[in-house]
Short mmCIF file of C-alpha atoms and ligand atoms in Angstrom, two decimals:
data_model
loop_
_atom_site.label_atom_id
_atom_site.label_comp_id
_atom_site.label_asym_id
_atom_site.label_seq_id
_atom_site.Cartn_x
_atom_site.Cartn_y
_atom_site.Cartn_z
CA UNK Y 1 25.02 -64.55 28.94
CA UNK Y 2 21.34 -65.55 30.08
CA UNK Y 3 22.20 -63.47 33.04
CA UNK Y 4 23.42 -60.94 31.69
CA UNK Y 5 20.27 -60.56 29.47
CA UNK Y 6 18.05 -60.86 32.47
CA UNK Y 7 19.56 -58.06 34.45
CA UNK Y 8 19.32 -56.29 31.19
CA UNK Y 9 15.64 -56.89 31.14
CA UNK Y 10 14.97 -56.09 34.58
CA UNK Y 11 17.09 -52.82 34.14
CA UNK Y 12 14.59 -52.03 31.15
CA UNK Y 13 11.77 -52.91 33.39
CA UNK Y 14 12.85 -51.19 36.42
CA UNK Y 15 13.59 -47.73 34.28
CA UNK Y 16 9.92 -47.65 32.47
CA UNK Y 17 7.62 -48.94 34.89
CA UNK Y 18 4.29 -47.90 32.49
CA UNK Y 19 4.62 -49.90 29.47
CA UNK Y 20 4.81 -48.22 26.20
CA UNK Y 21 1.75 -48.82 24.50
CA UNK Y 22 -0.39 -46.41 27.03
CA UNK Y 23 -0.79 -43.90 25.21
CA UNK Y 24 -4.10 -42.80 26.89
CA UNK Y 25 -2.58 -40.14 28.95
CA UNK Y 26 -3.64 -40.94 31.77
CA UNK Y 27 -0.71 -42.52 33.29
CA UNK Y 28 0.95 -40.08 35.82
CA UNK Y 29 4.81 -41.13 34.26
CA UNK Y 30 4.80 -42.15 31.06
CA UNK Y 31 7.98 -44.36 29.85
CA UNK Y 32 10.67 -41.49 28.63
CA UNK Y 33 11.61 -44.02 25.95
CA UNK Y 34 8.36 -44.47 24.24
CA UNK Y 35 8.26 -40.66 24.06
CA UNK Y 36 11.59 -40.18 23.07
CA UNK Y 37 10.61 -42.71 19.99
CA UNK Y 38 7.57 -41.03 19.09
CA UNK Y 39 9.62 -37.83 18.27
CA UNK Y 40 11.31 -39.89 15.09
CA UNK Y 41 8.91 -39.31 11.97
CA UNK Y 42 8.83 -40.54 8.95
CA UNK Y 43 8.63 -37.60 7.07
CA UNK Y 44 11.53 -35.91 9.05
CA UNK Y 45 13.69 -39.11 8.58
CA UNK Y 46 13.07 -38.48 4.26
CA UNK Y 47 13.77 -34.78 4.12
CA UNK Y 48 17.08 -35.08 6.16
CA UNK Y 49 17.70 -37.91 3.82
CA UNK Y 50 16.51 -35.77 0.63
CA UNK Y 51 18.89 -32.51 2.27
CA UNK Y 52 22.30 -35.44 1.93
CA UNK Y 53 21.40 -35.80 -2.04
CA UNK Y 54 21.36 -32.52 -2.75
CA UNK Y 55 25.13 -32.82 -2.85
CA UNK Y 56 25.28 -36.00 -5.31
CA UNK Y 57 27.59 -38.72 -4.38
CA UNK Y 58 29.22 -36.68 -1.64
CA UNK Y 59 32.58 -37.93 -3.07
CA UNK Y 60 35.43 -37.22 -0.08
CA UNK Y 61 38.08 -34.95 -2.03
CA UNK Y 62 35.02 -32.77 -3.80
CA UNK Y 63 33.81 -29.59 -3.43
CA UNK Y 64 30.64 -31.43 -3.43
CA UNK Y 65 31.43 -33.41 -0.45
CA UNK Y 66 32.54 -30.36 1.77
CA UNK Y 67 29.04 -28.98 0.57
CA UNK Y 68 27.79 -31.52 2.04
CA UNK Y 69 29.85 -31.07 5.69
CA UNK Y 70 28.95 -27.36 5.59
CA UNK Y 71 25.15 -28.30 5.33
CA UNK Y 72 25.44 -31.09 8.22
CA UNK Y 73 27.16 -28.82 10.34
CA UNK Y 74 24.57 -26.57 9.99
CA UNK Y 75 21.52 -28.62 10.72
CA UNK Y 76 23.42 -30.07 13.96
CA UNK Y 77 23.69 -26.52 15.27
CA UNK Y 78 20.21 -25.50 14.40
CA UNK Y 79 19.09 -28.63 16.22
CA UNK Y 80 20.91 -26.95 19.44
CA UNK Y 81 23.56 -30.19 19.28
CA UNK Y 82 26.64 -28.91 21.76
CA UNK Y 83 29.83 -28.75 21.21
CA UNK Y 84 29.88 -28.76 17.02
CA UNK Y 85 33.63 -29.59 16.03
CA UNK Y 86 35.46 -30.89 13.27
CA UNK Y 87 38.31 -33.25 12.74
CA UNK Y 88 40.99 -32.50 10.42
CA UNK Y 89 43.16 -34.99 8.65
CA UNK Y 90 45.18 -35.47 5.69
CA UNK Y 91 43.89 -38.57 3.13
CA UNK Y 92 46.17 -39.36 0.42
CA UNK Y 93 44.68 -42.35 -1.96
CA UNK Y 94 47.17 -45.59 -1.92
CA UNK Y 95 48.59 -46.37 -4.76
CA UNK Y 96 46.56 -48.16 -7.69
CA UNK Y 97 47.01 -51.96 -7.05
CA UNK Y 98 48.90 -54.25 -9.74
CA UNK Y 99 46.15 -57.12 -10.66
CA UNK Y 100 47.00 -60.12 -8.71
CA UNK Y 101 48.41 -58.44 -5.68
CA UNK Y 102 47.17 -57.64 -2.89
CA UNK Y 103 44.43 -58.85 -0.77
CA UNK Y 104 41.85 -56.75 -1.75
CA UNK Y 105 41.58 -57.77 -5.17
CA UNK Y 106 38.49 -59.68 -4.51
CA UNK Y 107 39.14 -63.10 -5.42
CA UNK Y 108 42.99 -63.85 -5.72
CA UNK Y 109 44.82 -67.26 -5.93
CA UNK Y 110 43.37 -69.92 -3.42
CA UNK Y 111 40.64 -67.71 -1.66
CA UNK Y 112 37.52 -69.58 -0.50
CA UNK Y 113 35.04 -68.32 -2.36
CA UNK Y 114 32.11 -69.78 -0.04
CA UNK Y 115 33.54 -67.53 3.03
CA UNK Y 116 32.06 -64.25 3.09
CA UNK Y 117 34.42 -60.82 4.28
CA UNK Y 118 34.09 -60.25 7.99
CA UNK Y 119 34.08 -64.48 8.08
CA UNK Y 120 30.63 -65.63 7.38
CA UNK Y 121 29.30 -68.13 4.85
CA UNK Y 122 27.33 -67.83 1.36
CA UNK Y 123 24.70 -69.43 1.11
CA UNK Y 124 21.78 -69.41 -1.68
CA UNK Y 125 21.97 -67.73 -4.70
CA UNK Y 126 24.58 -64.54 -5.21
CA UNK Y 127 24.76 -61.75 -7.52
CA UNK Y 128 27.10 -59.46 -9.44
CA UNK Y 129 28.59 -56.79 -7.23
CA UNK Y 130 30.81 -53.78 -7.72
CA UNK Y 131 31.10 -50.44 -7.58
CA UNK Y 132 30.29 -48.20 -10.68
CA UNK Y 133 33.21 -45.94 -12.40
CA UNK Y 134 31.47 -45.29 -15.56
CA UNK Y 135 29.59 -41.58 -15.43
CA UNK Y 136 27.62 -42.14 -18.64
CA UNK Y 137 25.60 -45.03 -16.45
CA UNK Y 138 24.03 -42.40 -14.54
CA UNK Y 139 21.25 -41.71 -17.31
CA UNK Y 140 20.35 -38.16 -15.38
CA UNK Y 141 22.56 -35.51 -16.93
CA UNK Y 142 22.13 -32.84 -14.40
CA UNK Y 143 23.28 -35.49 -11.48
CA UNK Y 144 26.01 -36.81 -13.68
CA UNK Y 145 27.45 -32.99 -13.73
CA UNK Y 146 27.17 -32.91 -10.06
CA UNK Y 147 29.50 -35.75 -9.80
CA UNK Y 148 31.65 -35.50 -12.10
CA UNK Y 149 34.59 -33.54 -10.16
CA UNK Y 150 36.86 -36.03 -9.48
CA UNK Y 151 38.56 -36.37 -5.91
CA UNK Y 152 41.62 -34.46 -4.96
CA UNK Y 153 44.41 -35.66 -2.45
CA UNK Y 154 44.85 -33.32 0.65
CA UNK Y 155 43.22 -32.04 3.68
CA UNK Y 156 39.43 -33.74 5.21
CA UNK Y 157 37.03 -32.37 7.52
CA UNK Y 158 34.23 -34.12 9.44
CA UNK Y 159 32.37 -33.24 11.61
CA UNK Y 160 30.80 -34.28 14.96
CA UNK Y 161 28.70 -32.45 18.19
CA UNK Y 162 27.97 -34.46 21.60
CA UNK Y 163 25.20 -34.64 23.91
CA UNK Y 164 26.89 -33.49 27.06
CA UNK Y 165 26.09 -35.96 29.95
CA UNK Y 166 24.24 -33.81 33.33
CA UNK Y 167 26.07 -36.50 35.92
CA UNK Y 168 28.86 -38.37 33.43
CA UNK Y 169 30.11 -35.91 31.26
CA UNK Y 170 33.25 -38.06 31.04
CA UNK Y 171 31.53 -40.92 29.83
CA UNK Y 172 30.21 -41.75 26.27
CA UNK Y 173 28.64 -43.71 23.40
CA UNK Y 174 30.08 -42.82 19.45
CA UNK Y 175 26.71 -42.77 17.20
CA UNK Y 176 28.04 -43.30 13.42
CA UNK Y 177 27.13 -42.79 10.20
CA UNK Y 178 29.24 -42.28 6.81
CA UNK Y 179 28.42 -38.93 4.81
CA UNK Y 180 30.96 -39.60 2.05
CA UNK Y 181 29.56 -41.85 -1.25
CA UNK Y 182 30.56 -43.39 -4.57
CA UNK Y 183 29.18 -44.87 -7.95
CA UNK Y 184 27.91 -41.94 -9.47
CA UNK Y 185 24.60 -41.99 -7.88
CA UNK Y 186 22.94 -39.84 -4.63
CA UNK Y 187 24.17 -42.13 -2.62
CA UNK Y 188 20.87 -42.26 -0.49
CA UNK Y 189 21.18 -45.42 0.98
CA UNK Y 190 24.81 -45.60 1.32
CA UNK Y 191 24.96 -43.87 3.60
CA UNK Y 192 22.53 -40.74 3.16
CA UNK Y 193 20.18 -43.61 5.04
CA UNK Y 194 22.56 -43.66 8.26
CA UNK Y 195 23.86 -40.01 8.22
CA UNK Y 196 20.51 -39.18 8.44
CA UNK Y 197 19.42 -41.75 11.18
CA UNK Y 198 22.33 -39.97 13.13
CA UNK Y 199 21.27 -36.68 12.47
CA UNK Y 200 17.87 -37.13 13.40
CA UNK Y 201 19.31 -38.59 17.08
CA UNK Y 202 21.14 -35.69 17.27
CA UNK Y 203 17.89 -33.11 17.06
CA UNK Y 204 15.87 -35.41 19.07
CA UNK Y 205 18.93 -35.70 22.05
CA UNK Y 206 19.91 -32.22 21.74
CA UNK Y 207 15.91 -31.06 22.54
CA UNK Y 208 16.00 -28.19 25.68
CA UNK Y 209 13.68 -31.04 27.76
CA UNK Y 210 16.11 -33.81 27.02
CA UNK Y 211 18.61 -34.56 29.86
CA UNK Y 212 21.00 -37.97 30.18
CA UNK Y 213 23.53 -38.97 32.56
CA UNK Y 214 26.06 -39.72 30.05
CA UNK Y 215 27.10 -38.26 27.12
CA UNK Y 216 26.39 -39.52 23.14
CA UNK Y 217 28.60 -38.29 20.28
CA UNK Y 218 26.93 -37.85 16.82
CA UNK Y 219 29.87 -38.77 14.00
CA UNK Y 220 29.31 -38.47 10.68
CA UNK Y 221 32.37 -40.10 9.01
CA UNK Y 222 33.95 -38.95 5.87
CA UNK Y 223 35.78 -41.20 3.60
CA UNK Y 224 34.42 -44.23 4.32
CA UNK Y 225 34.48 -45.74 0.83
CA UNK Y 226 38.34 -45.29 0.56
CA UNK Y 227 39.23 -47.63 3.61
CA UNK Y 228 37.49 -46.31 6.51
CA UNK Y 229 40.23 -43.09 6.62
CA UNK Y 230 37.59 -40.31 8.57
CA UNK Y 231 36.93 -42.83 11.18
CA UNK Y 232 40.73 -44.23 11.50
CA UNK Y 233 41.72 -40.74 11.73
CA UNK Y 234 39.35 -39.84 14.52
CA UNK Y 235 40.63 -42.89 16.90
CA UNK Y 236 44.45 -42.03 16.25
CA UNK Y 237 43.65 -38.33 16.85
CA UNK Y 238 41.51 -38.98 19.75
CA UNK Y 239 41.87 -42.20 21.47
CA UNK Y 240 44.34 -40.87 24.11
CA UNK Y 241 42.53 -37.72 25.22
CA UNK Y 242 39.66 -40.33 26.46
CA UNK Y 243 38.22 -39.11 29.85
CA UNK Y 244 40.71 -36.09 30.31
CA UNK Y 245 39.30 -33.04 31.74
CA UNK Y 246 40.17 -30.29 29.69
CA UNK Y 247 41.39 -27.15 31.38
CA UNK Y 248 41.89 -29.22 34.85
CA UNK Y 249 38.71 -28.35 36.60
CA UNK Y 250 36.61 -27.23 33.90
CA UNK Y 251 34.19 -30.22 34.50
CA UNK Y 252 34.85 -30.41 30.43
CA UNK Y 253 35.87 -33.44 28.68
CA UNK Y 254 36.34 -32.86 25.01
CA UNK Y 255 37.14 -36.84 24.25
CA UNK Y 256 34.63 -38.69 27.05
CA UNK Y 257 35.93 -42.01 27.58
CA UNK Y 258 34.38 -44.70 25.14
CA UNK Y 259 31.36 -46.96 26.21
CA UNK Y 260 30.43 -47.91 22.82
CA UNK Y 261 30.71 -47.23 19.11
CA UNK Y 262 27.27 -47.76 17.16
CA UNK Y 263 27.82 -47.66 13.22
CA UNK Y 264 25.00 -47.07 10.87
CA UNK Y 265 25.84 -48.16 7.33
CA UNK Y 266 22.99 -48.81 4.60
CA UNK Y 267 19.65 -48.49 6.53
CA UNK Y 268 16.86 -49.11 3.77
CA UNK Y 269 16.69 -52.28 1.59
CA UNK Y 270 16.01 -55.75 2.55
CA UNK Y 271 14.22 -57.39 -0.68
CA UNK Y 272 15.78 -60.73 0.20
CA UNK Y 273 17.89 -62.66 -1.82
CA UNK Y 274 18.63 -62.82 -5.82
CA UNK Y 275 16.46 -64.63 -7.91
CA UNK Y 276 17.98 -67.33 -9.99
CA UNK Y 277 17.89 -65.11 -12.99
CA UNK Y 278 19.71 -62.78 -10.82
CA UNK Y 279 17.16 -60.14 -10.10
CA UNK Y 280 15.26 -59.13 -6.74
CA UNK Y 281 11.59 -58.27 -5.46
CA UNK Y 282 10.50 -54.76 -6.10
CA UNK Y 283 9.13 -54.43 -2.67
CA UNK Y 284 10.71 -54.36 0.50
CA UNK Y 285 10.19 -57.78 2.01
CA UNK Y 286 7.16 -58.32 4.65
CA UNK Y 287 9.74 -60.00 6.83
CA UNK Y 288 12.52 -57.23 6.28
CA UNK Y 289 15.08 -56.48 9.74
CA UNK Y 290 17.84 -54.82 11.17
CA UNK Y 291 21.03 -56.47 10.84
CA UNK Y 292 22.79 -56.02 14.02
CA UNK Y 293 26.43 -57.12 13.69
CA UNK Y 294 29.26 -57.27 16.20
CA UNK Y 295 32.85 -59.12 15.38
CA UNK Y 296 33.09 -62.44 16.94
CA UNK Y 297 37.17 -62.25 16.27
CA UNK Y 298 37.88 -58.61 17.96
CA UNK Y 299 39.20 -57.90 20.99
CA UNK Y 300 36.11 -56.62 22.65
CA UNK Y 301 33.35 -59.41 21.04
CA UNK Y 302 32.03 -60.44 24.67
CA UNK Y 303 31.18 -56.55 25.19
CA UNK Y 304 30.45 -56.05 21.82
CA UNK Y 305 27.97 -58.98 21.85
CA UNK Y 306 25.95 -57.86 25.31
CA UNK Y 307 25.87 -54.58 23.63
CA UNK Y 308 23.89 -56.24 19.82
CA UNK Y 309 21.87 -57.47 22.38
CA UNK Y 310 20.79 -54.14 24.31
CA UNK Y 311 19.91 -53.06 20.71
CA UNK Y 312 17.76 -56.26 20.07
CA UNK Y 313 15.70 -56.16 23.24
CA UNK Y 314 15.40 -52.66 22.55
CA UNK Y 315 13.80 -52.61 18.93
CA UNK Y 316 11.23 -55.50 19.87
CA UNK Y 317 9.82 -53.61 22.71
CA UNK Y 318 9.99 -50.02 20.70
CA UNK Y 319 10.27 -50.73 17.14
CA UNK Y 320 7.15 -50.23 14.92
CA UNK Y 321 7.52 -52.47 12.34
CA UNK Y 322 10.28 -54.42 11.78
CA UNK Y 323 11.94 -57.00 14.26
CA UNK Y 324 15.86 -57.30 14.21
CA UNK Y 325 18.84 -59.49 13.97
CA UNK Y 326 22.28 -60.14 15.97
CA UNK Y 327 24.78 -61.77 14.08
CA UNK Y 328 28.85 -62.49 14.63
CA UNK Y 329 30.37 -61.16 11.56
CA UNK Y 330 30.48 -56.75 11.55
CA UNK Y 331 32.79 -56.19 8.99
CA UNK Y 332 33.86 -53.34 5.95
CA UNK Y 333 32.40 -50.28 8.21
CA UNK Y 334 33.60 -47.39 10.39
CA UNK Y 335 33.32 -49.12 13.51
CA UNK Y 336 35.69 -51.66 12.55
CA UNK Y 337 38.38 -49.07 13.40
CA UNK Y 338 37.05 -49.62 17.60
CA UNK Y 339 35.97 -52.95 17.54
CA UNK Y 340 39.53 -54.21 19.46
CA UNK Y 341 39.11 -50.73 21.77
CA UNK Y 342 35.49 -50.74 23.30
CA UNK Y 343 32.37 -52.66 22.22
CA UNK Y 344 31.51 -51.64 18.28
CA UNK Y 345 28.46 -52.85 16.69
CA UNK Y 346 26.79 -51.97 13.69
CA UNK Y 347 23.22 -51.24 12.35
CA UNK Y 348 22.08 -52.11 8.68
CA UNK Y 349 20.09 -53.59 6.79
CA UNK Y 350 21.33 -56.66 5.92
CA UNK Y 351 24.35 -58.73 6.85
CA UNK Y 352 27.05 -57.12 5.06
CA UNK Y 353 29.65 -59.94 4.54
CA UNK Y 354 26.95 -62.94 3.62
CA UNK Y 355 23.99 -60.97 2.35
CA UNK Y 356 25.22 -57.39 0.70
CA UNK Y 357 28.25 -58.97 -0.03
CA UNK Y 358 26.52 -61.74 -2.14
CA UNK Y 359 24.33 -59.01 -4.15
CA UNK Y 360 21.01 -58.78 -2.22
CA UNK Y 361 21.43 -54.74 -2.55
CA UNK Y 362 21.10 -54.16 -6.35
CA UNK Y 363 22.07 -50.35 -6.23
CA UNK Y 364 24.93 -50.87 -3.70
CA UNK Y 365 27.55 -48.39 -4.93
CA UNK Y 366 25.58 -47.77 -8.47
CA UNK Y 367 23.90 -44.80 -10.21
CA UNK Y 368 20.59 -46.14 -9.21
CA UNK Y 369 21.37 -45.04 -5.47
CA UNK Y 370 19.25 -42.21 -5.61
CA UNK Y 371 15.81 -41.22 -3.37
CA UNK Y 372 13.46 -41.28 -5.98
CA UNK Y 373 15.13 -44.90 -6.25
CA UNK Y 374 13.22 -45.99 -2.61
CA UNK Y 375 9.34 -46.37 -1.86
CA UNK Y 376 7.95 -45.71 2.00
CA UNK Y 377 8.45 -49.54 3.10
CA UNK Y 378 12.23 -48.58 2.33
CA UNK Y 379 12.47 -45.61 4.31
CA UNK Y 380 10.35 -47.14 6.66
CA UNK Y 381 13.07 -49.99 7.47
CA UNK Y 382 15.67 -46.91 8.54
CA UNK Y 383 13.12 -45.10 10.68
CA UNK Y 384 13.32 -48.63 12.62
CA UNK Y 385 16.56 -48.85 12.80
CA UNK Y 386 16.34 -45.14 14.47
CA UNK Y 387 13.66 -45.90 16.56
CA UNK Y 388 15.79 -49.21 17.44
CA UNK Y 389 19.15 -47.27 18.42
CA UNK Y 390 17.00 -44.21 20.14
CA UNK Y 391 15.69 -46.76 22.31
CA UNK Y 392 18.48 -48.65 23.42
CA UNK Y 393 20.74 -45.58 23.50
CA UNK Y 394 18.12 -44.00 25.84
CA UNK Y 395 18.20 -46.59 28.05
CA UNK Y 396 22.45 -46.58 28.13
CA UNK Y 397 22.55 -42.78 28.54
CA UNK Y 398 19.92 -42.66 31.01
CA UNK Y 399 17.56 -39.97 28.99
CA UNK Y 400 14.85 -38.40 30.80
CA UNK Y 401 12.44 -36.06 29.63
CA UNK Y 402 11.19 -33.05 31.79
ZN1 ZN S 1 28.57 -47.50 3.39
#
């Protein structure tokens, strides 16, 4: 592993001999990267953000939510992003579960309640969780009108573009975030937060100067919050077309074979843990980071794991403000569909199994998830995130800047 981190390093090295804080201009090659990083902006990162809650919850089955794929779609091709497609695919919701079957019931017969999903451990103090169903707790009545159409069974879209590799078109990284939402809210940070990390990628790749040897793909995931359906849908439409040309001596590849799959899932709030009287800090916490989680038990975890660390070496040599995390335990998110097919991480804000799952984000799936809901040090901790995954994916792809 050591080893593997050093050549890492010395790749890093190697690729941006001038080190990024020279910003004098008067170094005759200035490191691609750091430029590349200094196109994300805060403000830019907040109105993409603001553009998602325009459509409410973004509730997959709504007309709200295809609103919401129609305006995405949009802002991908007006950032010059190639290739803008959609995947279609039928989602019809499981039947309701009988209490006391089932796994999923959150608590049955003889579970240990100190193990955390995706097979961490609680420790500290935990709070309530759960995701809101009642309408009249959204006290704003304009946004409780927006949601209120209730989901329909049938036919999903989402919808995806790709950065089209200049020596490895065949080749590719997955860039995810969820645009579907629940609990009667905006659902800004879950996931307006990571749609609109991805998006912003997207504009900055898809720039005329930009070139990279390999290709990224920009996903924004529908229905998420039912089980993970947009992104299961993608792998058992796609998965076999991986590295196909497509006609035979086109030099096309619609499905580029899979290097990675990079999830972004809840970008923006890291107060810490629950008080004892079950409440949290108003302010983002000084010491706030970016939870980057791979699964120890999938097929891919050594892969997975030198990948969480590309990301890590990355944000502490191009991140602004906030340092981040690796841990063992990715779990409940859209690249759990990949993780025992290539290397899947994911980016968020906290460690969802231990840490979200034990209450430390109070608006989690609640009408409270709204922008107005998040202050600057908030938004701040997704820009890092983007500026983390920009970085390392820069260095993957081999971007260079003309
Ligand atoms: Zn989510």
């Amino acid at each position: 592993m050591l080893r593997v981190l050093l050549s890492i390093a010395i790749l890093i090295t190697v690729a941006s001999p001038v080190a990024s804080q020279d910003t004098t201009g008067a170094a005759a090659a200035p490191d691609p990267v750091a430029r590349l990083v200094a196109r994300l902006d805060l403000e830019r990162y907040k109105a993409t953000l603001k553009g998602l809650t325009q459509f409410g919850d973004r509730r997959q089955g709504t007309a709200r939510n295809r609103a919401a794929v129609d305006w995405i779609e949009q802002q991908l091709r007006s950032y010059g992003c190639s290739d803008v497609s959609r995947l279609t695919y039928e989602f019809q919701p499981p039947p309701p579960r009988t209490p006391g079957q089932g796994p999923a019931g959150g608590g049955g017969m003889g579970r240990d309640t100190s193990r955390a999903a995706g097979g961490g451990r609680y420790r500290g103090i935990r709070a309530r969780t759960g995701v809101n169903t009642d309408s009249l707790r959204q006290p704003d009545a304009k946004l409780r009108a927006l949601d209120a159409e209730a989901s329909t069974p049938g036919q999903r879209q989402e919808v995806y573009c790709t950065k089209v590799g200049a020596t490895h078109p065949n080749e590719m990284y997955i860039v995810g975030g969820h645009m579907d939402g629940i609990g009667w809210g905006e659902a800004a940070n879950d996931d307006g937060s990571g749609t609109a990390l991805v998006m912003e990628l997207a504009r900055i790749f898809s720039a005329p100067d930009v070139t990279t040897d390999r290709s990224i793909r920009f996903a924004l995931w529908n229905n998420e919050e039912t089980g993970l359906n947009g992104a299961r849908a993608y792998v058992e439409q796609r998965q076999a077309l991986q590295g196909k040309e497509n006609p035979p001596g086109s030099g096309k590849y619609p499905e580029p074979t899979w290097l990675g799959m990079i999830q972004h899932d809840m970008m923006m709030f890291d107060h810490g843990m629950p008080r004892a009287d079950g409440t949290l800090s108003p302010e983002q916490r000084p010491e706030a980071d970016v939870n980057i989680e791979f699964q120890s038990s999938s097929k891919f975890a050594e892969a997975a794991q030198r990948l969480a660390w590309v990301f890590h070496v990355a944000n502490e040599k191009y991140a602004t403000d906030y340092p981040a995390s690796v841990g063992p335990h990715m779990t409940n998110t859209d690249s759990a569909p990949f993780q025992d097919l290539v290397a899947a991480i994911s980016l968020r804000e906290n460690e969802r199994g231990t840490q979200i799952g034990a209450g430390w984000d109070p608006n989690w799936h609640q009408p409270t998830d709204r922008y107005s809901t998040y202050s600057d040090k908030d938004f701040r901790l997704g820009l890092n995130a983007a500026q983390t995954t920009l970085a390392a994916l820069a260095g993957l792809v081999g971007a260079t800047l003309k």
